[in-house]
Amino acid sequence: MTPEHIDRVQESFKKVAPIADQAATIFYGKLFDIAPEVKPLFKGNMEEQGKKLMTTLGVVVNGVKDLDAILPAPKELAVKHVDYGVEPEHYTPVGQALIMTLEAGLGDAFTPATEDAWLSAYGTLSGVMIEAAYSNTQAAE
C-alpha cells in the first residue's frame, strides 16, 4: 500500500463512519447476495455483528499507517473465524461486498483511485489474515 492509498482509505472511511449501521446492513446484504453459502456461518444477531464489523474496520483503517501495530488483532480474528467455518475462498466475496458497500455509501466520492486504494488495503489485510489463519490450522494438524 502506498501512502496515497492509505490517505484515500482513511479519508473515504471518514465519510462512511457516520452511516456505519447502514453500511453494515448494505455489506451483509451484498455479501449474502453474492455468496449465499456464507449466510449459515452467521448465527448471531446481525445488528450486533454489523457493529463489530464496523468497529473492527474502523480500528484497522485508523491504524493502517502502522500495520505492524494493528496486524495482531486481525490475525487473531482470522484464526477465530476458522472455528466458525470460514474458508480462504470466503475472503473474495467479502472483499467484493466491501467494495460494493463503499461504492453505495460514498456515491460519486467512490472514484477509481479510491477503489484502487481499498482493493490494495483489502488485498494486504486479507492476505495476512489468510496466512495467519490457515498456517496455524495446518500447523495444528
Short mmCIF file of N, CA and C in Angstrom, two decimals:
data_model
loop_
_atom_site.label_atom_id
_atom_site.label_comp_id
_atom_site.label_asym_id
_atom_site.label_seq_id
_atom_site.Cartn_x
_atom_site.Cartn_y
_atom_site.Cartn_z
N MET A 1 0.84 -1.19 0.00
CA MET A 1 0.00 0.00 0.00
C MET A 1 0.88 1.24 0.00
N THR A 2 0.52 2.16 -0.85
CA THR A 2 1.27 3.42 -0.91
C THR A 2 0.71 4.40 0.11
N PRO A 3 1.47 5.45 0.43
CA PRO A 3 0.93 6.49 1.32
C PRO A 3 -0.36 7.10 0.75
N GLU A 4 -0.43 7.23 -0.58
CA GLU A 4 -1.66 7.77 -1.20
C GLU A 4 -2.84 6.82 -0.97
N HIS A 5 -2.60 5.52 -1.09
CA HIS A 5 -3.66 4.54 -0.81
C HIS A 5 -4.16 4.70 0.62
N ILE A 6 -3.22 4.80 1.55
CA ILE A 6 -3.59 4.93 2.96
C ILE A 6 -4.43 6.17 3.17
N ASP A 7 -4.00 7.30 2.62
CA ASP A 7 -4.77 8.54 2.77
C ASP A 7 -6.17 8.41 2.19
N ARG A 8 -6.28 7.80 1.01
CA ARG A 8 -7.60 7.63 0.37
C ARG A 8 -8.51 6.73 1.20
N VAL A 9 -7.96 5.65 1.71
CA VAL A 9 -8.76 4.74 2.54
C VAL A 9 -9.25 5.47 3.79
N GLN A 10 -8.35 6.17 4.45
CA GLN A 10 -8.73 6.85 5.68
C GLN A 10 -9.73 7.97 5.42
N GLU A 11 -9.51 8.76 4.39
CA GLU A 11 -10.43 9.86 4.09
C GLU A 11 -11.81 9.34 3.68
N SER A 12 -11.84 8.30 2.88
CA SER A 12 -13.14 7.78 2.44
C SER A 12 -13.88 7.11 3.61
N PHE A 13 -13.14 6.46 4.50
CA PHE A 13 -13.81 5.82 5.63
C PHE A 13 -14.44 6.85 6.56
N LYS A 14 -13.85 8.03 6.66
CA LYS A 14 -14.44 9.10 7.49
C LYS A 14 -15.85 9.45 7.00
N LYS A 15 -16.09 9.28 5.70
CA LYS A 15 -17.40 9.58 5.14
C LYS A 15 -18.39 8.44 5.37
N VAL A 16 -17.88 7.24 5.58
CA VAL A 16 -18.73 6.08 5.80
C VAL A 16 -19.05 5.91 7.29
N ALA A 17 -18.12 6.28 8.15
CA ALA A 17 -18.29 6.08 9.59
C ALA A 17 -19.61 6.63 10.14
N PRO A 18 -20.05 7.82 9.72
CA PRO A 18 -21.32 8.33 10.25
C PRO A 18 -22.54 7.49 9.86
N ILE A 19 -22.42 6.69 8.83
CA ILE A 19 -23.54 5.83 8.41
C ILE A 19 -23.18 4.36 8.62
N ALA A 20 -22.44 4.10 9.69
CA ALA A 20 -21.91 2.76 9.95
C ALA A 20 -23.00 1.69 9.99
N ASP A 21 -24.11 1.97 10.65
CA ASP A 21 -25.18 0.96 10.74
C ASP A 21 -25.73 0.62 9.36
N GLN A 22 -25.99 1.65 8.56
CA GLN A 22 -26.49 1.41 7.21
C GLN A 22 -25.44 0.70 6.35
N ALA A 23 -24.19 1.09 6.53
CA ALA A 23 -23.12 0.45 5.75
C ALA A 23 -23.03 -1.03 6.09
N ALA A 24 -23.16 -1.37 7.36
CA ALA A 24 -23.11 -2.78 7.76
C ALA A 24 -24.28 -3.55 7.16
N THR A 25 -25.45 -2.94 7.15
CA THR A 25 -26.62 -3.59 6.56
C THR A 25 -26.41 -3.81 5.06
N ILE A 26 -25.89 -2.80 4.39
CA ILE A 26 -25.60 -2.93 2.95
C ILE A 26 -24.57 -4.04 2.74
N PHE A 27 -23.51 -4.02 3.55
CA PHE A 27 -22.44 -5.01 3.40
C PHE A 27 -22.99 -6.43 3.48
N TYR A 28 -23.73 -6.73 4.53
CA TYR A 28 -24.22 -8.11 4.68
C TYR A 28 -25.25 -8.46 3.62
N GLY A 29 -26.05 -7.50 3.20
CA GLY A 29 -26.97 -7.75 2.09
C GLY A 29 -26.23 -8.12 0.82
N LYS A 30 -25.19 -7.35 0.52
CA LYS A 30 -24.37 -7.64 -0.67
C LYS A 30 -23.66 -8.98 -0.53
N LEU A 31 -23.08 -9.23 0.64
CA LEU A 31 -22.35 -10.47 0.86
C LEU A 31 -23.26 -11.68 0.67
N PHE A 32 -24.44 -11.64 1.24
CA PHE A 32 -25.36 -12.78 1.14
C PHE A 32 -25.93 -12.92 -0.27
N ASP A 33 -26.01 -11.82 -1.01
CA ASP A 33 -26.44 -11.91 -2.41
C ASP A 33 -25.39 -12.60 -3.28
N ILE A 34 -24.12 -12.23 -3.09
CA ILE A 34 -23.08 -12.78 -3.98
C ILE A 34 -22.51 -14.10 -3.46
N ALA A 35 -22.68 -14.37 -2.17
CA ALA A 35 -22.15 -15.62 -1.60
C ALA A 35 -23.13 -16.19 -0.59
N PRO A 36 -24.30 -16.65 -1.06
CA PRO A 36 -25.31 -17.14 -0.13
C PRO A 36 -24.82 -18.31 0.73
N GLU A 37 -23.79 -18.99 0.27
CA GLU A 37 -23.26 -20.12 1.03
C GLU A 37 -22.65 -19.70 2.37
N VAL A 38 -22.32 -18.42 2.54
CA VAL A 38 -21.73 -17.99 3.81
C VAL A 38 -22.78 -17.60 4.84
N LYS A 39 -24.01 -17.40 4.43
CA LYS A 39 -25.05 -16.95 5.36
C LYS A 39 -25.20 -17.87 6.57
N PRO A 40 -25.14 -19.19 6.42
CA PRO A 40 -25.26 -20.06 7.60
C PRO A 40 -24.11 -19.89 8.61
N LEU A 41 -23.03 -19.26 8.22
CA LEU A 41 -21.92 -19.04 9.15
C LEU A 41 -22.24 -17.97 10.17
N PHE A 42 -23.27 -17.18 9.90
CA PHE A 42 -23.65 -16.07 10.78
C PHE A 42 -24.86 -16.48 11.61
N LYS A 43 -24.60 -16.85 12.84
CA LYS A 43 -25.66 -17.38 13.69
C LYS A 43 -26.17 -16.38 14.73
N GLY A 44 -25.45 -15.32 14.95
CA GLY A 44 -25.82 -14.36 15.98
C GLY A 44 -26.70 -13.24 15.46
N ASN A 45 -26.87 -12.25 16.30
CA ASN A 45 -27.62 -11.05 15.98
C ASN A 45 -26.86 -10.25 14.93
N MET A 46 -27.47 -10.05 13.79
CA MET A 46 -26.77 -9.39 12.68
C MET A 46 -26.52 -7.90 12.95
N GLU A 47 -27.36 -7.27 13.73
CA GLU A 47 -27.11 -5.87 14.07
C GLU A 47 -25.84 -5.77 14.92
N GLU A 48 -25.71 -6.67 15.87
CA GLU A 48 -24.50 -6.72 16.70
C GLU A 48 -23.28 -7.07 15.84
N GLN A 49 -23.44 -8.02 14.94
CA GLN A 49 -22.36 -8.41 14.03
C GLN A 49 -21.92 -7.22 13.19
N GLY A 50 -22.88 -6.44 12.72
CA GLY A 50 -22.57 -5.25 11.92
C GLY A 50 -21.78 -4.22 12.71
N LYS A 51 -22.14 -4.04 13.98
CA LYS A 51 -21.40 -3.10 14.83
C LYS A 51 -19.96 -3.57 15.01
N LYS A 52 -19.79 -4.89 15.21
CA LYS A 52 -18.44 -5.44 15.36
C LYS A 52 -17.63 -5.24 14.08
N LEU A 53 -18.27 -5.48 12.95
CA LEU A 53 -17.60 -5.30 11.66
C LEU A 53 -17.11 -3.87 11.50
N MET A 54 -17.98 -2.92 11.74
CA MET A 54 -17.63 -1.52 11.51
C MET A 54 -16.61 -1.03 12.54
N THR A 55 -16.69 -1.52 13.76
CA THR A 55 -15.70 -1.16 14.77
C THR A 55 -14.33 -1.69 14.39
N THR A 56 -14.28 -2.95 13.99
CA THR A 56 -13.01 -3.55 13.58
C THR A 56 -12.45 -2.85 12.36
N LEU A 57 -13.30 -2.58 11.40
CA LEU A 57 -12.87 -1.87 10.20
C LEU A 57 -12.31 -0.49 10.55
N GLY A 58 -12.97 0.18 11.47
CA GLY A 58 -12.50 1.50 11.92
C GLY A 58 -11.13 1.43 12.57
N VAL A 59 -10.92 0.43 13.42
CA VAL A 59 -9.62 0.27 14.07
C VAL A 59 -8.53 0.04 13.04
N VAL A 60 -8.81 -0.84 12.09
CA VAL A 60 -7.82 -1.15 11.05
C VAL A 60 -7.55 0.08 10.19
N VAL A 61 -8.59 0.74 9.75
CA VAL A 61 -8.41 1.92 8.88
C VAL A 61 -7.64 3.02 9.61
N ASN A 62 -7.99 3.25 10.86
CA ASN A 62 -7.32 4.32 11.61
C ASN A 62 -5.86 3.99 11.92
N GLY A 63 -5.53 2.71 11.99
CA GLY A 63 -4.17 2.31 12.32
C GLY A 63 -3.34 1.84 11.15
N VAL A 64 -3.85 1.98 9.95
CA VAL A 64 -3.20 1.38 8.78
C VAL A 64 -1.82 1.98 8.49
N LYS A 65 -1.54 3.16 8.99
CA LYS A 65 -0.21 3.74 8.77
C LYS A 65 0.87 2.99 9.54
N ASP A 66 0.46 2.24 10.56
CA ASP A 66 1.40 1.43 11.34
C ASP A 66 0.88 -0.01 11.35
N LEU A 67 1.02 -0.67 10.22
CA LEU A 67 0.47 -2.03 10.06
C LEU A 67 0.97 -3.00 11.13
N ASP A 68 2.24 -2.91 11.47
CA ASP A 68 2.78 -3.84 12.46
C ASP A 68 2.04 -3.74 13.79
N ALA A 69 1.58 -2.55 14.14
CA ALA A 69 0.87 -2.35 15.40
C ALA A 69 -0.55 -2.92 15.37
N ILE A 70 -1.19 -2.88 14.21
CA ILE A 70 -2.59 -3.31 14.16
C ILE A 70 -2.79 -4.75 13.70
N LEU A 71 -1.80 -5.33 13.05
CA LEU A 71 -2.00 -6.66 12.47
C LEU A 71 -2.28 -7.79 13.47
N PRO A 72 -1.79 -7.73 14.69
CA PRO A 72 -2.12 -8.83 15.60
C PRO A 72 -3.63 -9.04 15.80
N ALA A 73 -4.40 -7.98 15.85
CA ALA A 73 -5.85 -8.13 16.06
C ALA A 73 -6.54 -8.81 14.87
N PRO A 74 -6.33 -8.35 13.62
CA PRO A 74 -6.96 -9.07 12.50
C PRO A 74 -6.45 -10.50 12.35
N LYS A 75 -5.19 -10.73 12.66
CA LYS A 75 -4.67 -12.11 12.60
C LYS A 75 -5.40 -13.01 13.58
N GLU A 76 -5.58 -12.51 14.80
CA GLU A 76 -6.29 -13.28 15.83
C GLU A 76 -7.75 -13.51 15.40
N LEU A 77 -8.36 -12.50 14.86
CA LEU A 77 -9.74 -12.61 14.38
C LEU A 77 -9.85 -13.66 13.28
N ALA A 78 -8.89 -13.67 12.38
CA ALA A 78 -8.90 -14.64 11.28
C ALA A 78 -8.79 -16.06 11.81
N VAL A 79 -7.95 -16.26 12.80
CA VAL A 79 -7.80 -17.60 13.40
C VAL A 79 -9.12 -18.03 14.04
N LYS A 80 -9.78 -17.11 14.74
CA LYS A 80 -11.09 -17.43 15.36
C LYS A 80 -12.12 -17.78 14.29
N HIS A 81 -12.07 -17.11 13.16
CA HIS A 81 -13.05 -17.35 12.11
C HIS A 81 -12.95 -18.75 11.50
N VAL A 82 -11.80 -19.37 11.61
CA VAL A 82 -11.67 -20.75 11.14
C VAL A 82 -12.64 -21.65 11.90
N ASP A 83 -12.76 -21.42 13.21
CA ASP A 83 -13.68 -22.22 14.04
C ASP A 83 -15.14 -22.01 13.65
N TYR A 84 -15.44 -20.86 13.04
CA TYR A 84 -16.81 -20.58 12.59
C TYR A 84 -17.10 -21.19 11.23
N GLY A 85 -16.07 -21.76 10.59
CA GLY A 85 -16.26 -22.38 9.29
C GLY A 85 -15.80 -21.54 8.11
N VAL A 86 -15.14 -20.44 8.38
CA VAL A 86 -14.66 -19.58 7.30
C VAL A 86 -13.51 -20.28 6.57
N GLU A 87 -13.59 -20.26 5.26
CA GLU A 87 -12.57 -20.86 4.39
C GLU A 87 -11.83 -19.74 3.64
N PRO A 88 -10.62 -20.01 3.18
CA PRO A 88 -9.88 -18.97 2.46
C PRO A 88 -10.66 -18.35 1.29
N GLU A 89 -11.44 -19.17 0.59
CA GLU A 89 -12.17 -18.64 -0.57
C GLU A 89 -13.29 -17.68 -0.18
N HIS A 90 -13.67 -17.63 1.09
CA HIS A 90 -14.71 -16.70 1.53
C HIS A 90 -14.21 -15.26 1.55
N TYR A 91 -12.91 -15.08 1.60
CA TYR A 91 -12.36 -13.72 1.64
C TYR A 91 -12.63 -12.96 0.35
N THR A 92 -12.74 -13.63 -0.77
CA THR A 92 -13.00 -12.95 -2.04
C THR A 92 -14.37 -12.28 -2.06
N PRO A 93 -15.47 -12.99 -1.75
CA PRO A 93 -16.76 -12.29 -1.75
C PRO A 93 -16.87 -11.23 -0.65
N VAL A 94 -16.16 -11.42 0.45
CA VAL A 94 -16.16 -10.38 1.49
C VAL A 94 -15.55 -9.10 0.92
N GLY A 95 -14.45 -9.24 0.20
CA GLY A 95 -13.83 -8.08 -0.44
C GLY A 95 -14.75 -7.43 -1.46
N GLN A 96 -15.43 -8.27 -2.24
CA GLN A 96 -16.36 -7.74 -3.24
C GLN A 96 -17.50 -6.99 -2.56
N ALA A 97 -18.03 -7.55 -1.48
CA ALA A 97 -19.12 -6.90 -0.75
C ALA A 97 -18.65 -5.59 -0.13
N LEU A 98 -17.42 -5.57 0.35
CA LEU A 98 -16.87 -4.33 0.91
C LEU A 98 -16.80 -3.24 -0.15
N ILE A 99 -16.27 -3.57 -1.32
CA ILE A 99 -16.16 -2.59 -2.40
C ILE A 99 -17.55 -2.11 -2.82
N MET A 100 -18.50 -3.02 -2.95
CA MET A 100 -19.86 -2.65 -3.34
C MET A 100 -20.50 -1.75 -2.28
N THR A 101 -20.22 -2.01 -1.01
CA THR A 101 -20.76 -1.20 0.08
C THR A 101 -20.18 0.20 0.04
N LEU A 102 -18.88 0.28 -0.15
CA LEU A 102 -18.23 1.59 -0.23
C LEU A 102 -18.76 2.39 -1.42
N GLU A 103 -18.95 1.72 -2.53
CA GLU A 103 -19.49 2.38 -3.71
C GLU A 103 -20.89 2.93 -3.43
N ALA A 104 -21.71 2.12 -2.76
CA ALA A 104 -23.07 2.57 -2.44
C ALA A 104 -23.04 3.71 -1.41
N GLY A 105 -22.19 3.59 -0.42
CA GLY A 105 -22.14 4.58 0.66
C GLY A 105 -21.49 5.89 0.27
N LEU A 106 -20.51 5.83 -0.62
CA LEU A 106 -19.78 7.04 -1.00
C LEU A 106 -20.31 7.71 -2.25
N GLY A 107 -21.07 6.99 -3.05
CA GLY A 107 -21.62 7.58 -4.27
C GLY A 107 -20.52 8.09 -5.19
N ASP A 108 -20.65 9.35 -5.61
CA ASP A 108 -19.69 9.94 -6.54
C ASP A 108 -18.28 10.06 -5.96
N ALA A 109 -18.16 10.03 -4.63
CA ALA A 109 -16.85 10.12 -3.99
C ALA A 109 -16.07 8.81 -4.12
N PHE A 110 -16.74 7.76 -4.58
CA PHE A 110 -16.06 6.49 -4.78
C PHE A 110 -15.46 6.49 -6.18
N THR A 111 -14.29 7.08 -6.28
CA THR A 111 -13.60 7.23 -7.55
C THR A 111 -12.77 5.98 -7.86
N PRO A 112 -12.30 5.85 -9.09
CA PRO A 112 -11.41 4.73 -9.40
C PRO A 112 -10.18 4.69 -8.50
N ALA A 113 -9.65 5.85 -8.15
CA ALA A 113 -8.48 5.89 -7.26
C ALA A 113 -8.84 5.40 -5.86
N THR A 114 -10.04 5.74 -5.40
CA THR A 114 -10.49 5.27 -4.09
C THR A 114 -10.69 3.76 -4.12
N GLU A 115 -11.28 3.27 -5.18
CA GLU A 115 -11.46 1.83 -5.32
C GLU A 115 -10.11 1.11 -5.33
N ASP A 116 -9.17 1.64 -6.06
CA ASP A 116 -7.84 1.04 -6.12
C ASP A 116 -7.19 1.01 -4.73
N ALA A 117 -7.36 2.08 -3.98
CA ALA A 117 -6.79 2.14 -2.63
C ALA A 117 -7.41 1.07 -1.73
N TRP A 118 -8.72 0.93 -1.79
CA TRP A 118 -9.40 -0.08 -0.97
C TRP A 118 -9.04 -1.50 -1.42
N LEU A 119 -8.92 -1.71 -2.71
CA LEU A 119 -8.52 -3.03 -3.19
C LEU A 119 -7.12 -3.39 -2.68
N SER A 120 -6.24 -2.41 -2.68
CA SER A 120 -4.89 -2.63 -2.17
C SER A 120 -4.93 -2.93 -0.67
N ALA A 121 -5.69 -2.14 0.06
CA ALA A 121 -5.78 -2.33 1.51
C ALA A 121 -6.39 -3.69 1.84
N TYR A 122 -7.49 -4.03 1.19
CA TYR A 122 -8.14 -5.30 1.47
C TYR A 122 -7.26 -6.47 1.05
N GLY A 123 -6.59 -6.33 -0.08
CA GLY A 123 -5.69 -7.38 -0.53
C GLY A 123 -4.58 -7.64 0.47
N THR A 124 -4.02 -6.57 1.00
CA THR A 124 -2.96 -6.70 2.00
C THR A 124 -3.50 -7.36 3.25
N LEU A 125 -4.60 -6.85 3.76
CA LEU A 125 -5.16 -7.35 5.01
C LEU A 125 -5.65 -8.79 4.88
N SER A 126 -6.39 -9.08 3.83
CA SER A 126 -6.91 -10.44 3.68
C SER A 126 -5.78 -11.44 3.49
N GLY A 127 -4.74 -11.05 2.78
CA GLY A 127 -3.59 -11.94 2.61
C GLY A 127 -2.94 -12.29 3.93
N VAL A 128 -2.78 -11.29 4.78
CA VAL A 128 -2.20 -11.52 6.11
C VAL A 128 -3.13 -12.39 6.95
N MET A 129 -4.43 -12.13 6.86
CA MET A 129 -5.39 -12.91 7.66
C MET A 129 -5.44 -14.36 7.21
N ILE A 130 -5.46 -14.58 5.91
CA ILE A 130 -5.49 -15.95 5.39
C ILE A 130 -4.23 -16.70 5.81
N GLU A 131 -3.11 -16.05 5.69
CA GLU A 131 -1.85 -16.70 6.09
C GLU A 131 -1.86 -17.05 7.58
N ALA A 132 -2.32 -16.11 8.39
CA ALA A 132 -2.34 -16.34 9.85
C ALA A 132 -3.30 -17.48 10.20
N ALA A 133 -4.46 -17.46 9.59
CA ALA A 133 -5.50 -18.44 9.94
C ALA A 133 -5.16 -19.85 9.47
N TYR A 134 -4.68 -19.95 8.28
CA TYR A 134 -4.54 -21.28 7.70
C TYR A 134 -3.16 -21.88 7.89
N SER A 135 -2.15 -21.07 8.16
CA SER A 135 -0.87 -21.66 8.51
C SER A 135 -0.95 -22.21 9.94
N ASN A 136 -1.71 -21.54 10.82
CA ASN A 136 -1.91 -22.05 12.18
C ASN A 136 -2.71 -23.34 12.17
N THR A 137 -3.74 -23.39 11.33
CA THR A 137 -4.58 -24.57 11.24
C THR A 137 -3.76 -25.77 10.76
N GLN A 138 -2.95 -25.52 9.74
CA GLN A 138 -2.14 -26.61 9.19
C GLN A 138 -1.08 -27.07 10.18
N ALA A 139 -0.53 -26.11 10.96
CA ALA A 139 0.49 -26.46 11.93
C ALA A 139 -0.10 -27.30 13.06
N ALA A 140 -1.39 -27.07 13.37
CA ALA A 140 -2.03 -27.81 14.46
C ALA A 140 -2.41 -29.22 14.04
N GLU A 141 -2.46 -29.49 12.75
CA GLU A 141 -2.88 -30.81 12.28
C GLU A 141 -1.76 -31.81 12.34
#
